[in-house]
mmCIF file of C-alpha atoms in Angstrom:
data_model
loop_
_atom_site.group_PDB
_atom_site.id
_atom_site.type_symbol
_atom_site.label_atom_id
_atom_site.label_comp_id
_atom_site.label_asym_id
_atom_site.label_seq_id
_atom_site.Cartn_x
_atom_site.Cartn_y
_atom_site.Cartn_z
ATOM 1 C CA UNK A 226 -112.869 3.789 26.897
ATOM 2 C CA UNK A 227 -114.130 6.359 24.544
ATOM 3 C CA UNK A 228 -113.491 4.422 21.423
ATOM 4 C CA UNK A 229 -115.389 1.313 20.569
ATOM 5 C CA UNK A 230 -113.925 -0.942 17.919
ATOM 6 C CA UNK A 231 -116.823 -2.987 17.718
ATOM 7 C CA UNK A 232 -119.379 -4.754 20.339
ATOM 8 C CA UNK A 233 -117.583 -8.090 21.236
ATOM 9 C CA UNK A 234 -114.452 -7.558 19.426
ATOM 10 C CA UNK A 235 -110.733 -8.504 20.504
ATOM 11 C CA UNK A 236 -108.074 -6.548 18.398
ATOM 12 C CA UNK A 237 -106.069 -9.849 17.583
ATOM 13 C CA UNK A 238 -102.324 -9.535 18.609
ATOM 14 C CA UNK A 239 -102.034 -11.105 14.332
ATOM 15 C CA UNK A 240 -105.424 -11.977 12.669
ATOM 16 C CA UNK A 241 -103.555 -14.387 9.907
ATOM 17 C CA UNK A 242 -107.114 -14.888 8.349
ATOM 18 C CA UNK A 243 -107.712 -11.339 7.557
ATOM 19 C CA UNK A 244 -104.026 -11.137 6.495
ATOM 20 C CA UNK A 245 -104.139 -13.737 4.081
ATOM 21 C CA UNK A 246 -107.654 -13.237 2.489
ATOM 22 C CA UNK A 247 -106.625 -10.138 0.750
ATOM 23 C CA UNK A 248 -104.616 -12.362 -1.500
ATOM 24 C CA UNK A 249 -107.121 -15.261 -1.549
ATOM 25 C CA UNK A 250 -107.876 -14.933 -5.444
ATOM 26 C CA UNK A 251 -104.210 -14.869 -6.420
ATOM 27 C CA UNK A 252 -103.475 -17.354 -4.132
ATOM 28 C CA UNK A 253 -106.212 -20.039 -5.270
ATOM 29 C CA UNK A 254 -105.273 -19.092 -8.713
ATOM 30 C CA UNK A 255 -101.017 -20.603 -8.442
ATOM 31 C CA UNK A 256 -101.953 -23.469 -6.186
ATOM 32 C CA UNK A 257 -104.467 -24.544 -8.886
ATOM 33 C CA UNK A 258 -101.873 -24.127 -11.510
ATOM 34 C CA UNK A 259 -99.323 -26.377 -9.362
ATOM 35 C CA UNK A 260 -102.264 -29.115 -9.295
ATOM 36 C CA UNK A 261 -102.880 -29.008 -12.655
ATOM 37 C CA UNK A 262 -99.385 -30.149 -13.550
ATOM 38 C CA UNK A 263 -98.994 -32.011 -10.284
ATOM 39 C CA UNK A 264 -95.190 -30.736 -9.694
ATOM 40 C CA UNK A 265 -94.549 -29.963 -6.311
ATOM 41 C CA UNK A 266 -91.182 -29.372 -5.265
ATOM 42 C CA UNK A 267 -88.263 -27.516 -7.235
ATOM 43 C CA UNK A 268 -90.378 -26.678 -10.040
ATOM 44 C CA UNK A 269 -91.641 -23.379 -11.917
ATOM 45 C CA UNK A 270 -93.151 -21.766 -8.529
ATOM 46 C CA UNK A 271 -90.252 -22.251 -6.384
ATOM 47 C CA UNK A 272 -87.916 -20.777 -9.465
ATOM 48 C CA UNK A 273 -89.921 -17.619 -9.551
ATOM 49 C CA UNK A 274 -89.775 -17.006 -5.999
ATOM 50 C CA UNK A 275 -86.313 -17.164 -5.754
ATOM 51 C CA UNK A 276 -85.301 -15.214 -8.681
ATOM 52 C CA UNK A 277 -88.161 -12.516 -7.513
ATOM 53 C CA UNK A 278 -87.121 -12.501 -4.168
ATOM 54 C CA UNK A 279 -82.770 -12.163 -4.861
ATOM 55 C CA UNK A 280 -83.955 -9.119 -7.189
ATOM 56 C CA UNK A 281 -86.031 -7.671 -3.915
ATOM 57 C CA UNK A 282 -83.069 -7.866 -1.590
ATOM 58 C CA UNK A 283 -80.334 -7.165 -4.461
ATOM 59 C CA UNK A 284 -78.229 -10.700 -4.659
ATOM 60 C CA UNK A 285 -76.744 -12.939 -6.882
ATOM 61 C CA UNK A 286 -78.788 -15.713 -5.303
ATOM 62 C CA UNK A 287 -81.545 -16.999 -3.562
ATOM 63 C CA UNK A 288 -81.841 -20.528 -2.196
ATOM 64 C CA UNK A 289 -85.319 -21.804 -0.564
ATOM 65 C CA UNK A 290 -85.531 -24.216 2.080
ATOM 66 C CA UNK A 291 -87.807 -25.777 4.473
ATOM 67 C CA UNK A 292 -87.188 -23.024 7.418
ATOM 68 C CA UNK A 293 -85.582 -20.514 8.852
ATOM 69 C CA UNK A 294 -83.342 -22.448 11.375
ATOM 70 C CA UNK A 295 -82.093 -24.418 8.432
ATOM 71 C CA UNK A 296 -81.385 -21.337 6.320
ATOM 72 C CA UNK A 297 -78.663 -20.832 9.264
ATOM 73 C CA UNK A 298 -77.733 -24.263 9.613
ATOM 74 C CA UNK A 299 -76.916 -24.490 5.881
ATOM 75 C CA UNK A 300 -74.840 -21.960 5.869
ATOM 76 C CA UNK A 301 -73.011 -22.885 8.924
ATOM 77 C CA UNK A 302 -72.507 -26.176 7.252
ATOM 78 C CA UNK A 303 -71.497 -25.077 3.784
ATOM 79 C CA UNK A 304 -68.771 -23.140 4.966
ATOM 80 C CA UNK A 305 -67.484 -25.641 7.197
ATOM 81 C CA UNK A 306 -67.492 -24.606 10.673
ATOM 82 C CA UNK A 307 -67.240 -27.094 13.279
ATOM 83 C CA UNK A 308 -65.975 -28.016 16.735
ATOM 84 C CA UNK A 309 -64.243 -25.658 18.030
ATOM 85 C CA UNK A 310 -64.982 -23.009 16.110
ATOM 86 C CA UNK A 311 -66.797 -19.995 17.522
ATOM 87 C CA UNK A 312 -69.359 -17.544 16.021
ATOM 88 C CA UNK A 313 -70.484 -14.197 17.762
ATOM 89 C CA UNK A 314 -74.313 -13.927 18.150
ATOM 90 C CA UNK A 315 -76.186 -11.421 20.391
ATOM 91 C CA UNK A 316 -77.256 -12.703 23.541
ATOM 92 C CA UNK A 317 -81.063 -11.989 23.379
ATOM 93 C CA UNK A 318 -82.234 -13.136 20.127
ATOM 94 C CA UNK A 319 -84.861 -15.764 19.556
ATOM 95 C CA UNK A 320 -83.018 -19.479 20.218
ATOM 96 C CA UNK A 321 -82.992 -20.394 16.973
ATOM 97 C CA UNK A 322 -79.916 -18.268 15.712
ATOM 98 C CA UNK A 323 -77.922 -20.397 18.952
ATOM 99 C CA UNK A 324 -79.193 -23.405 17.765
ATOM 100 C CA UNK A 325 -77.778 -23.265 14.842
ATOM 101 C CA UNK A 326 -74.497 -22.513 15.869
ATOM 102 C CA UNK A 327 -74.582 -25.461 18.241
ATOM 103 C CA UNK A 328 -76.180 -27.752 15.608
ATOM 104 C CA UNK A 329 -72.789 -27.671 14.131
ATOM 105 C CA UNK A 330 -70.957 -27.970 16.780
ATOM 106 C CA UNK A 331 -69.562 -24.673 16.895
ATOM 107 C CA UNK A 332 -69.451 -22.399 20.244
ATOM 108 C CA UNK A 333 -71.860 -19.444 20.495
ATOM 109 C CA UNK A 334 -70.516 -16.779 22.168
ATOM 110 C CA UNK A 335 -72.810 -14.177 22.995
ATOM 111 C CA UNK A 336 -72.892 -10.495 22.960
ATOM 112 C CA UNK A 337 -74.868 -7.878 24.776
ATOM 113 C CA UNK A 338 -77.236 -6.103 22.922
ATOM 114 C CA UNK A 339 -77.955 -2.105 22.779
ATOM 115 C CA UNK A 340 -80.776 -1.324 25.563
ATOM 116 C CA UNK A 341 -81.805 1.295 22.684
ATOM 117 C CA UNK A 342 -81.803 -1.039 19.637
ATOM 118 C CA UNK A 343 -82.275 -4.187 21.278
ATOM 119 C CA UNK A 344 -79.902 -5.176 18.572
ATOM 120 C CA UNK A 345 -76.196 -6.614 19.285
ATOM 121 C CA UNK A 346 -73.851 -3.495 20.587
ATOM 122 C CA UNK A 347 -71.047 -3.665 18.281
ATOM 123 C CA UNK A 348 -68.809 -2.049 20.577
ATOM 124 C CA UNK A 349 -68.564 -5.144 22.961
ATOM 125 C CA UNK A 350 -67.958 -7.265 19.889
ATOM 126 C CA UNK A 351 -64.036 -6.709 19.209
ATOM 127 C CA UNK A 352 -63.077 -8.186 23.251
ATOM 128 C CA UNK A 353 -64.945 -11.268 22.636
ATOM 129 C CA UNK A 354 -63.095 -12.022 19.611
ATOM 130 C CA UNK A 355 -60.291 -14.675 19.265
ATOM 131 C CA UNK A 356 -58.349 -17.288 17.471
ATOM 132 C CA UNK A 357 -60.981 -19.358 17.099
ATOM 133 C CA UNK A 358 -63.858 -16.905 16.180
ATOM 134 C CA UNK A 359 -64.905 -17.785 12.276
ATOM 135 C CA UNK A 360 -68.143 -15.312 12.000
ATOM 136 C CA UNK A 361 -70.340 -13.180 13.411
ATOM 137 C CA UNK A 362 -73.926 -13.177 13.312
ATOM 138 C CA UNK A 363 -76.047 -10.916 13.246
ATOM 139 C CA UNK A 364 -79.508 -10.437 14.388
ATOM 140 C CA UNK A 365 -82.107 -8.004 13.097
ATOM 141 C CA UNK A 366 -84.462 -8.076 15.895
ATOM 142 C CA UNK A 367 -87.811 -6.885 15.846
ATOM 143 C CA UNK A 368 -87.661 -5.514 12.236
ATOM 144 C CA UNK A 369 -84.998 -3.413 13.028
ATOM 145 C CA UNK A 370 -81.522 -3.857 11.068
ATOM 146 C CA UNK A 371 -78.471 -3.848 12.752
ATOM 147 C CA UNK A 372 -75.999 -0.829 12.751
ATOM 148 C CA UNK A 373 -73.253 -2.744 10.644
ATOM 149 C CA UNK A 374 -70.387 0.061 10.113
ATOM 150 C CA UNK A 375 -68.569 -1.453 12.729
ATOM 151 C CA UNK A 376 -69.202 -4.916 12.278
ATOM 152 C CA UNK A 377 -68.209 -4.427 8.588
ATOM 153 C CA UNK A 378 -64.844 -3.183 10.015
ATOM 154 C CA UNK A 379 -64.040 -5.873 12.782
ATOM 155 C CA UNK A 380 -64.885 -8.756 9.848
ATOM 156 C CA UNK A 381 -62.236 -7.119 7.353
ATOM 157 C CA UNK A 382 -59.826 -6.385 10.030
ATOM 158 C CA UNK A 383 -59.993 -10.042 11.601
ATOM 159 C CA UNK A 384 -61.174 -11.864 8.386
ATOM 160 C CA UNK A 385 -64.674 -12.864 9.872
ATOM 161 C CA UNK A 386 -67.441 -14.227 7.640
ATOM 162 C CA UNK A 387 -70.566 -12.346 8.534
ATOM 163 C CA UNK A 388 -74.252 -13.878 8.777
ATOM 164 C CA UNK A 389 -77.198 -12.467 8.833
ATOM 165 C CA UNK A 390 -80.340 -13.832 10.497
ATOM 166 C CA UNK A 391 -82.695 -11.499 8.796
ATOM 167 C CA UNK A 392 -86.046 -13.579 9.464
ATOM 168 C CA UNK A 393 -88.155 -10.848 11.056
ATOM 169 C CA UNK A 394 -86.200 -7.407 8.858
ATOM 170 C CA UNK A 395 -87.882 -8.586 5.215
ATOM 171 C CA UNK A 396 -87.055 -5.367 3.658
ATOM 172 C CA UNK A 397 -85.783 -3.298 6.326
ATOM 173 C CA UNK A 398 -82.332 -1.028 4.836
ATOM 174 C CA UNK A 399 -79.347 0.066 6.285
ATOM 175 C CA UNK A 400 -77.093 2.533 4.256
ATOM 176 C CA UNK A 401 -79.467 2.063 1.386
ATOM 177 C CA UNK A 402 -79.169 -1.833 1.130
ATOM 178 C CA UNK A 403 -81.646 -4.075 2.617
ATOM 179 C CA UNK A 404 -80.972 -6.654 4.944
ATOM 180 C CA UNK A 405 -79.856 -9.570 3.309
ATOM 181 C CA UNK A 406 -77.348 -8.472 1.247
ATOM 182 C CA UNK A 407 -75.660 -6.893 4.448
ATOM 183 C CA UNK A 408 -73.104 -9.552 4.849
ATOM 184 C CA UNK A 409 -71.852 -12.524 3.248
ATOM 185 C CA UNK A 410 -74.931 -14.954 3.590
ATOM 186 C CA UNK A 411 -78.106 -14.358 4.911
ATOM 187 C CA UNK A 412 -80.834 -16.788 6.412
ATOM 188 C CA UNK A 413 -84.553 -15.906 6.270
ATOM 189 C CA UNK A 414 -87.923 -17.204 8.012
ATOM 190 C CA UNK A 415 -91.361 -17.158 6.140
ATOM 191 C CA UNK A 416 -93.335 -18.341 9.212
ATOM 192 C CA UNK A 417 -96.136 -17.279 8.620
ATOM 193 C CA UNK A 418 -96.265 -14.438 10.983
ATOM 194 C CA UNK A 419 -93.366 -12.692 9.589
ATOM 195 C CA UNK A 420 -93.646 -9.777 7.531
ATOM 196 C CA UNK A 421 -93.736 -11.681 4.768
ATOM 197 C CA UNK A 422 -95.111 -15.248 5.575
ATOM 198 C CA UNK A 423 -96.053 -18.479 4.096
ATOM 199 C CA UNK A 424 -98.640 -20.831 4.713
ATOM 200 C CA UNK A 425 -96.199 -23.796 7.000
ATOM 201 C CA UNK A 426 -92.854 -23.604 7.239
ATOM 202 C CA UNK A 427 -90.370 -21.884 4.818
ATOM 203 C CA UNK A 428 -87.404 -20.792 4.225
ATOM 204 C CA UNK A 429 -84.453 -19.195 1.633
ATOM 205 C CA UNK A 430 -80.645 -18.267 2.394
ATOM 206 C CA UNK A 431 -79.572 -15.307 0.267
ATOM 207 C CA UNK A 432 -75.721 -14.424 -1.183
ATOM 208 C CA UNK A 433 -73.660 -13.118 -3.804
ATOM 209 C CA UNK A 434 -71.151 -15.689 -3.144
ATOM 210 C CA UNK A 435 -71.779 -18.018 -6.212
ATOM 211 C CA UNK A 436 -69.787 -21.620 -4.774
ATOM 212 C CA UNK A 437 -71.670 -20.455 -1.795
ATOM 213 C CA UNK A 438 -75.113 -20.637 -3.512
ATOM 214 C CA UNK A 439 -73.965 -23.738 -5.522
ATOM 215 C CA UNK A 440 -72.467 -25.853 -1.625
ATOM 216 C CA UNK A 441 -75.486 -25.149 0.117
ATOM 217 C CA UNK A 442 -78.114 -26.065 -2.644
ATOM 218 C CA UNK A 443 -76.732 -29.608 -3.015
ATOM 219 C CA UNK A 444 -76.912 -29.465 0.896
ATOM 220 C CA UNK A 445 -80.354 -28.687 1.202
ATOM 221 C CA UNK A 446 -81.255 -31.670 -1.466
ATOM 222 C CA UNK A 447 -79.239 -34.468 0.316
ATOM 223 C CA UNK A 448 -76.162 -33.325 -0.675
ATOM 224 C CA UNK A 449 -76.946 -33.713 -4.183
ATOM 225 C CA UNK A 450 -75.979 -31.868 -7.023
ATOM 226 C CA UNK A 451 -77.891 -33.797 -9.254
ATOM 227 C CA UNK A 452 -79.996 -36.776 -9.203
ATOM 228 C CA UNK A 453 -78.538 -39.447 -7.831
ATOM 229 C CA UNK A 454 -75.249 -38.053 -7.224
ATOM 230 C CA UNK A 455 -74.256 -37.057 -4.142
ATOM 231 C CA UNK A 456 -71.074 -34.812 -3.323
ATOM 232 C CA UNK A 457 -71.623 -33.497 0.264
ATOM 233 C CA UNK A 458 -73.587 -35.576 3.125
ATOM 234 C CA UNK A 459 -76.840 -33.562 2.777
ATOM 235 C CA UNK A 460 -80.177 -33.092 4.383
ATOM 236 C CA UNK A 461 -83.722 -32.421 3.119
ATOM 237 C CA UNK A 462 -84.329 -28.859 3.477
ATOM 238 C CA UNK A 463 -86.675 -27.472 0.562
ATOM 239 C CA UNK A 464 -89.398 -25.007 0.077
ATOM 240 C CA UNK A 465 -91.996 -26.511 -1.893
ATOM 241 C CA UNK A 466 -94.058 -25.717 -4.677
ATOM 242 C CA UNK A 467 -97.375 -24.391 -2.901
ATOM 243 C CA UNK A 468 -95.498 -22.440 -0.230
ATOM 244 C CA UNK A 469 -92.940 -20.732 -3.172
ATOM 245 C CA UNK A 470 -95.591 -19.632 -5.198
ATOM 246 C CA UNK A 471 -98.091 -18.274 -1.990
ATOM 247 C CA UNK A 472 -94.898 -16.394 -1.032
ATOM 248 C CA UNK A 473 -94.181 -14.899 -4.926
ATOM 249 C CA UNK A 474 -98.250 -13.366 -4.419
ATOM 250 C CA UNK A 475 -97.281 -12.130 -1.265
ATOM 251 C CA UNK A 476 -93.766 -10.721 -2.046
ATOM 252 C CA UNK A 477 -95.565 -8.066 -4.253
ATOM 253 C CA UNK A 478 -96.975 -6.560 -1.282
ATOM 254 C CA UNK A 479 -94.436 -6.663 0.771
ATOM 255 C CA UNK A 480 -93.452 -2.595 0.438
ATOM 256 C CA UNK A 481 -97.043 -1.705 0.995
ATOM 257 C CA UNK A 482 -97.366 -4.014 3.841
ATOM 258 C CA UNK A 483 -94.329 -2.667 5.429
ATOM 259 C CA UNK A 484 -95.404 0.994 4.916
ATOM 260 C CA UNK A 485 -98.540 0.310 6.833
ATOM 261 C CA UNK A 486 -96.724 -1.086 9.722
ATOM 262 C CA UNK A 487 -94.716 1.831 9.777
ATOM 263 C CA UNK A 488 -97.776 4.260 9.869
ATOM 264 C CA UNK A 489 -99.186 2.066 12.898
ATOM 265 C CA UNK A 490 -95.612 2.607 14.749
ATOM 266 C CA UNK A 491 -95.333 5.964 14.084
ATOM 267 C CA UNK A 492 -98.803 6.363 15.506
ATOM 268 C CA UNK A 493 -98.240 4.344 18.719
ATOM 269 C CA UNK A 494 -94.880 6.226 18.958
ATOM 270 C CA UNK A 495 -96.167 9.731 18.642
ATOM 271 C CA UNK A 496 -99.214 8.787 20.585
ATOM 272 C CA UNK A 497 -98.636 6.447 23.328
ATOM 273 C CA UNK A 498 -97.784 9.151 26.527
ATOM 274 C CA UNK A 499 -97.681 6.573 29.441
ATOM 275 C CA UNK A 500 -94.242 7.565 31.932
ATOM 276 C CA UNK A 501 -94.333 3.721 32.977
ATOM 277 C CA UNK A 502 -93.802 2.727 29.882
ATOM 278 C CA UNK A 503 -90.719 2.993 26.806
ATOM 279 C CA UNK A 504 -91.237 3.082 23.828
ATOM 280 C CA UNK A 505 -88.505 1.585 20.734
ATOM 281 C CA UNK A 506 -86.389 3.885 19.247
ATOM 282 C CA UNK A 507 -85.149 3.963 15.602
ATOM 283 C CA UNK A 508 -81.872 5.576 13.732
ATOM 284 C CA UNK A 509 -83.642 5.680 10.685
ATOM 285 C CA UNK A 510 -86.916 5.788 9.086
ATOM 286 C CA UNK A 511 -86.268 2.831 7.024
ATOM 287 C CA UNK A 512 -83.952 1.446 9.205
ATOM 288 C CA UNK A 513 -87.204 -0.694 11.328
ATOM 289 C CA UNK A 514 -90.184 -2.739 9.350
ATOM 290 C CA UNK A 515 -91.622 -3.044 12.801
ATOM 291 C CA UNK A 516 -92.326 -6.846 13.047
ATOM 292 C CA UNK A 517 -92.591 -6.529 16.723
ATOM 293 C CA UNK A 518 -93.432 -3.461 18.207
ATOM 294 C CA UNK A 519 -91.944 -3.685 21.648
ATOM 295 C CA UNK A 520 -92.421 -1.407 24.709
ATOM 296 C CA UNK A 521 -90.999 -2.001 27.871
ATOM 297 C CA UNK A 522 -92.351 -1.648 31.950
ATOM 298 C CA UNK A 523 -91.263 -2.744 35.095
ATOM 299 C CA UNK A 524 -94.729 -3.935 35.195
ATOM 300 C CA UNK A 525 -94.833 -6.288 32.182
ATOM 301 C CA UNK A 526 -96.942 -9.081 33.297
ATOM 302 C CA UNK A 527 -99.525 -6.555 35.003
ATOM 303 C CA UNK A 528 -99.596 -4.373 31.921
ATOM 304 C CA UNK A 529 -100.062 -7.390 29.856
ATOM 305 C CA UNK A 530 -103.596 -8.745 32.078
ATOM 306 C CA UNK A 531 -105.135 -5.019 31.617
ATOM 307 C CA UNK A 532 -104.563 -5.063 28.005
ATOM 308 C CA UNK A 533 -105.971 -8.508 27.903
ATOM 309 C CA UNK A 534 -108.981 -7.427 30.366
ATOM 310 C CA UNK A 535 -109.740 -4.783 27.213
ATOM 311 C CA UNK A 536 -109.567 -7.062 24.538
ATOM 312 C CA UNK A 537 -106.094 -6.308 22.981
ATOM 313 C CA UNK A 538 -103.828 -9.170 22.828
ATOM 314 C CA UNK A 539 -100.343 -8.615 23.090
ATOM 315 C CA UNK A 540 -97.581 -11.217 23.156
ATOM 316 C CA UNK A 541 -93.791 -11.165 24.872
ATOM 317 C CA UNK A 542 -90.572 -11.541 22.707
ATOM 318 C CA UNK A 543 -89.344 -13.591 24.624
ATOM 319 C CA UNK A 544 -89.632 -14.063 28.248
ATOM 320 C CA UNK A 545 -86.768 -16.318 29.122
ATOM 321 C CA UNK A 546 -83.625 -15.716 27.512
ATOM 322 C CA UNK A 547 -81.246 -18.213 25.507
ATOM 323 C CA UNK A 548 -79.005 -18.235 28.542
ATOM 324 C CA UNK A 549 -82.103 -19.531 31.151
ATOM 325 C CA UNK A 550 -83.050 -21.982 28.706
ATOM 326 C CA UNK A 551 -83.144 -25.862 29.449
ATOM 327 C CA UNK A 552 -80.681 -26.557 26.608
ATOM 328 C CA UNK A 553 -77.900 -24.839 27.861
ATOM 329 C CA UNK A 554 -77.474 -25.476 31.520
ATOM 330 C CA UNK A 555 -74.063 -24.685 31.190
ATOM 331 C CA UNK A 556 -74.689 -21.094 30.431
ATOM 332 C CA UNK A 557 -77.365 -20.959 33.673
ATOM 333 C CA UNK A 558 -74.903 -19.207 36.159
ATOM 334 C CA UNK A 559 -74.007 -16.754 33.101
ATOM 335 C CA UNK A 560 -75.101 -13.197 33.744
ATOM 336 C CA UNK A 561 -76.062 -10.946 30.653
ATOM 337 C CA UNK A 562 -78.021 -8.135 32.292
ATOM 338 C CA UNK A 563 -79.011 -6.066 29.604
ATOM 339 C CA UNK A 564 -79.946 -9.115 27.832
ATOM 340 C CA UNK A 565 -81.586 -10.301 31.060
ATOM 341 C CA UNK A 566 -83.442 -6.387 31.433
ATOM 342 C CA UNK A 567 -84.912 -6.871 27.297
ATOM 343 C CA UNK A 568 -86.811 -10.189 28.714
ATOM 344 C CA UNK A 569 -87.858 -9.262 31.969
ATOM 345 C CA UNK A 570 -89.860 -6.055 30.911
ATOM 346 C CA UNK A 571 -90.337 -6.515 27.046
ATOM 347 C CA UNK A 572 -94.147 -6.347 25.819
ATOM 348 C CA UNK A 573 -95.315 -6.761 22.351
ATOM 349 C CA UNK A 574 -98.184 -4.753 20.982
ATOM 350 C CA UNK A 575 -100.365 -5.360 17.878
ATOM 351 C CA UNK A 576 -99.275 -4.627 14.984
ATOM 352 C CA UNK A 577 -99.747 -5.669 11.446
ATOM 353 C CA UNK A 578 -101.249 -4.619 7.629
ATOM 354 C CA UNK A 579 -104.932 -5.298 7.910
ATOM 355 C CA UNK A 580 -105.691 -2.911 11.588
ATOM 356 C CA UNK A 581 -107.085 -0.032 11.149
ATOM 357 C CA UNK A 582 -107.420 3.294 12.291
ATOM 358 C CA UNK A 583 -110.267 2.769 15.505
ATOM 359 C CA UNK A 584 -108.227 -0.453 16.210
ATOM 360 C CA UNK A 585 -105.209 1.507 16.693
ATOM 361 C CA UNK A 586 -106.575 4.340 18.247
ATOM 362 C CA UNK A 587 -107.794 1.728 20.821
ATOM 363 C CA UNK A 588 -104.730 0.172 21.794
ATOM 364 C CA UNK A 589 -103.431 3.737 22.293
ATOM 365 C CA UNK A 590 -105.979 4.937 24.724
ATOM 366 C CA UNK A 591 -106.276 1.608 26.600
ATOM 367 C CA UNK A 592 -102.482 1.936 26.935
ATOM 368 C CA UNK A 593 -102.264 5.705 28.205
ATOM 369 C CA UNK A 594 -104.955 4.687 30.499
ATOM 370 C CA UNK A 595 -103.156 2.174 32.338
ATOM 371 C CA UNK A 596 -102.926 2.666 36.245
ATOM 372 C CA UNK A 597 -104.346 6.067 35.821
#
C-alpha cells in the first residue's frame, strides 16, 4: 500500500472512544448535574431529551425507554395486537423487529426486500396481505429510509397501522420528513453504535398520536399512569437520567455527524473501482445516513480476511438471516432468496464521524487492490 495511516495502526470498524471524547466536557458536565441532585430516572434530563428529540424528527411526542426492541414491543402492545394477528416486516432485517412481533404473539410475515435498497420491496407487500394483517413495519436498514409512497397507499386502502423501526435512519428523510414521523409510531435504538448512541442501552418510541403517547407511557412504567395506580399490566422500560441527558449532548451533533458519514460514502462510492465487488445505491441524497455501509461479493468471507490481514476491520450485517435462526425452526424450510443473497455476500466497511481523510483513502486502496 502506498498510503500509511500510521505505523501499527488498525482503522477500527467503530472507535466508540474517539467518538465519544469529542463530547467528554459536555458530557461530564450533565452527569455531574444529575449527581448533584441525585434524580435519576424521569427527571429534568430525560424531559429535555424527549422534547429535543420530537422537535428533531417533527412529532407530537417522544417517549424514552430502556431499548430499542422495547420501543417496538410497546407499541405492539399499546395498540393491542395479539394472537392471531399478523404484521408485515421485511424478511432480512436485524431479529429484533421479528421479535417483537412474536413477543406479542402476533405472526410475522415476511417480505422480500429490494436487492437495490436492501429495504422491503413494496411491490410484494399488497399479495401477502389479508384479513388478519393489522400493520406493517417497516425497516430502514442501513441508514437508508424506506420508499413509503406505496406503503402509504396499501395502509389507507386496507386500514393498516404503519410502524417504523427507525433505529439505525436517526435523521435520514424521505419526501422531506425524517424517519420517524413516516408512519403512525416509530421505535428507535440508541445503542451506542448507532448514529446517534448512548452510553448502555436506550431507547424512545416517537408519534403524533396523543392516546398513543399517553397508552404506551403508562406501559413502559408498569402500567402506571401515576404512582401507585396502575391501569394497563405494564413493564419497566425507561431511559434513565444519565443516558437522556448523554444523548441531549449528542443529539446536537447529530446533522454534522451525519454529513460526515455522507462525505465518507460518497468517497468510497465514487472511489472504490473493484468489478468483484457492489457497491449500495441511493434514491436520494438525503434519503441514506449511512449507518452501515454495505458492499457485496461472492467472496465475502475471503474479502473480509484480506481486509483484516491490512488492518481494516469490517463487520457483516448479518450473516444468518431471521429465517435460519434457532428461534424459528418453523420458518427453516422457508426460502427467501433475495433475503438469503443480502446475507450470504453482505460486507460492512468502516464508517463513522471521527475517520479521516488517510484512513479513508486506505480502506479504498486496500479494497481496489483486492485479488489484483
Amino acid at each position: 500500500m502506498s498510503i500509511i495511516v500510521s505505523e501499527n495502526s488498525v482503522i477500527k470498524f467503530l472507535d466508540l472512544e474517539k467518538v465519544n471524547n469529542r463530547f467528554r466536557e459536555e458530557i461530564d458536565l450533565r452527569i455531574k448535574k444529575i449527581l448533584d441532585k441525585g434524580w435519576y430516572l424521569q427527571g429534568e434530563e430525560d424531559k429535555s431529551f424527549e422534547e429535543n428529540f420530537a422537535k428533531y424528527i417533527g412529532v407530537k411526542h417522544c417517549i424514552g425507554c430502556a431499548n430499542g426492541l422495547d420501543a417496538l414491543n410497546l407499541i405492539i402492545r399499546a395498540y393491542g395486537f395479539s394472537s392471531g394477528d399478523e404484521i408485515i416486516v421485511p424478511a432480512n432485517t436485524y431479529i429484533a423487529s421479528i421479535l417483537a412481533i412474536s413477543e406479542n404473539g402476533c405472526t410475522p410475515v415476511l417480505v422480500e426486500p429490494s436487492i437495490i435498497t436492501y429495504n422491503i420491496n413494496p411491490d410484494l407487500i399488497e399479495e401477502k396481505i389479508t384479513g388478519k394483517t393489522k400493520a406493517i413495519m417497516v425497516v430502514h436498514l442501513y441508514g437508508q429510509a424506506v420508499q413509503m409512497d406505496k406503503i402509504w397507499e396499501l395502509a389507507k386502502k386496507y386500514n393498516l397501522k404503519i410502524i417504523e423501526d427507525s433505529a439505525q435512519a436517526h435523521g435520514a428523510y424521505y419526501n422531506g420528513k425524517k424517519t420517524g414521523c413516516l408512519g403512525d409510531a416509530s421505535g428507535f435504538s440508541f445503542y451506542p453504535g448507532k448514529n446517534l448512541g448512548c452510553m448502555g442501552d436506550g431507547g424512545c418510541v416517537t408519534t403524533n398520536d396523543d392516546e398513543l403517547a399517553k397508552k404506551i407511557r403508562a406501559i413502559a412504567n408498569y402500567g402506571s399512569d401515576r404512582k401507585y395506580h396502575h391501569i394497563y399490566k405494564g413493564i419497566n422500560s425507561r431511559l434513565d437520567e444519565i443516558q437522556a441527558a448523554i444523548l441531549d449532548v449528542k443529539l446536537k451533533y447529530l446533522d454534522e455527524d451525519n454529513k460526515r458519514r455522507k462525505q465518507i460514502a460518497g468517497y468510497y462510492r465514487e472511489n472504490v473501482k473493484n468489478n468483484r465487488i457492489i457497491l449500495p445505491e441511493i434514491y436520494n441524497e438525503n434519503s441514506h445516513v449511512w449507518h452501515i455501509f454495505a458492499i457485496r461479493t461472492n467472496n465475502r468471507d475471503e474479502l473480509q480476511k484480506y481486509l483484516e490481514k491490512n488492518d481494516i476491520q469490517t463487520n457483516i450485517h448479518y450473516p444468518t438471516p431471521p429465517h435460519k435462526q434457532g428461534a424459528y425452526k418453523e420458518w427453516e424450510n422457508n426460502s427467501y432468496p433475495i433475503s438469503e443473497e443480502i446475507h450470504r455476500t453482505e460486507l460492512s466497511l468502516p464508517i463513522s464521524p471521527v475517520m479521516t481523510d488517510e484512513e479513508v483513502e486506505y480502506v479504498v486502496e486496500a479494497t481496489n487492490k483486492w485479488n489484483i
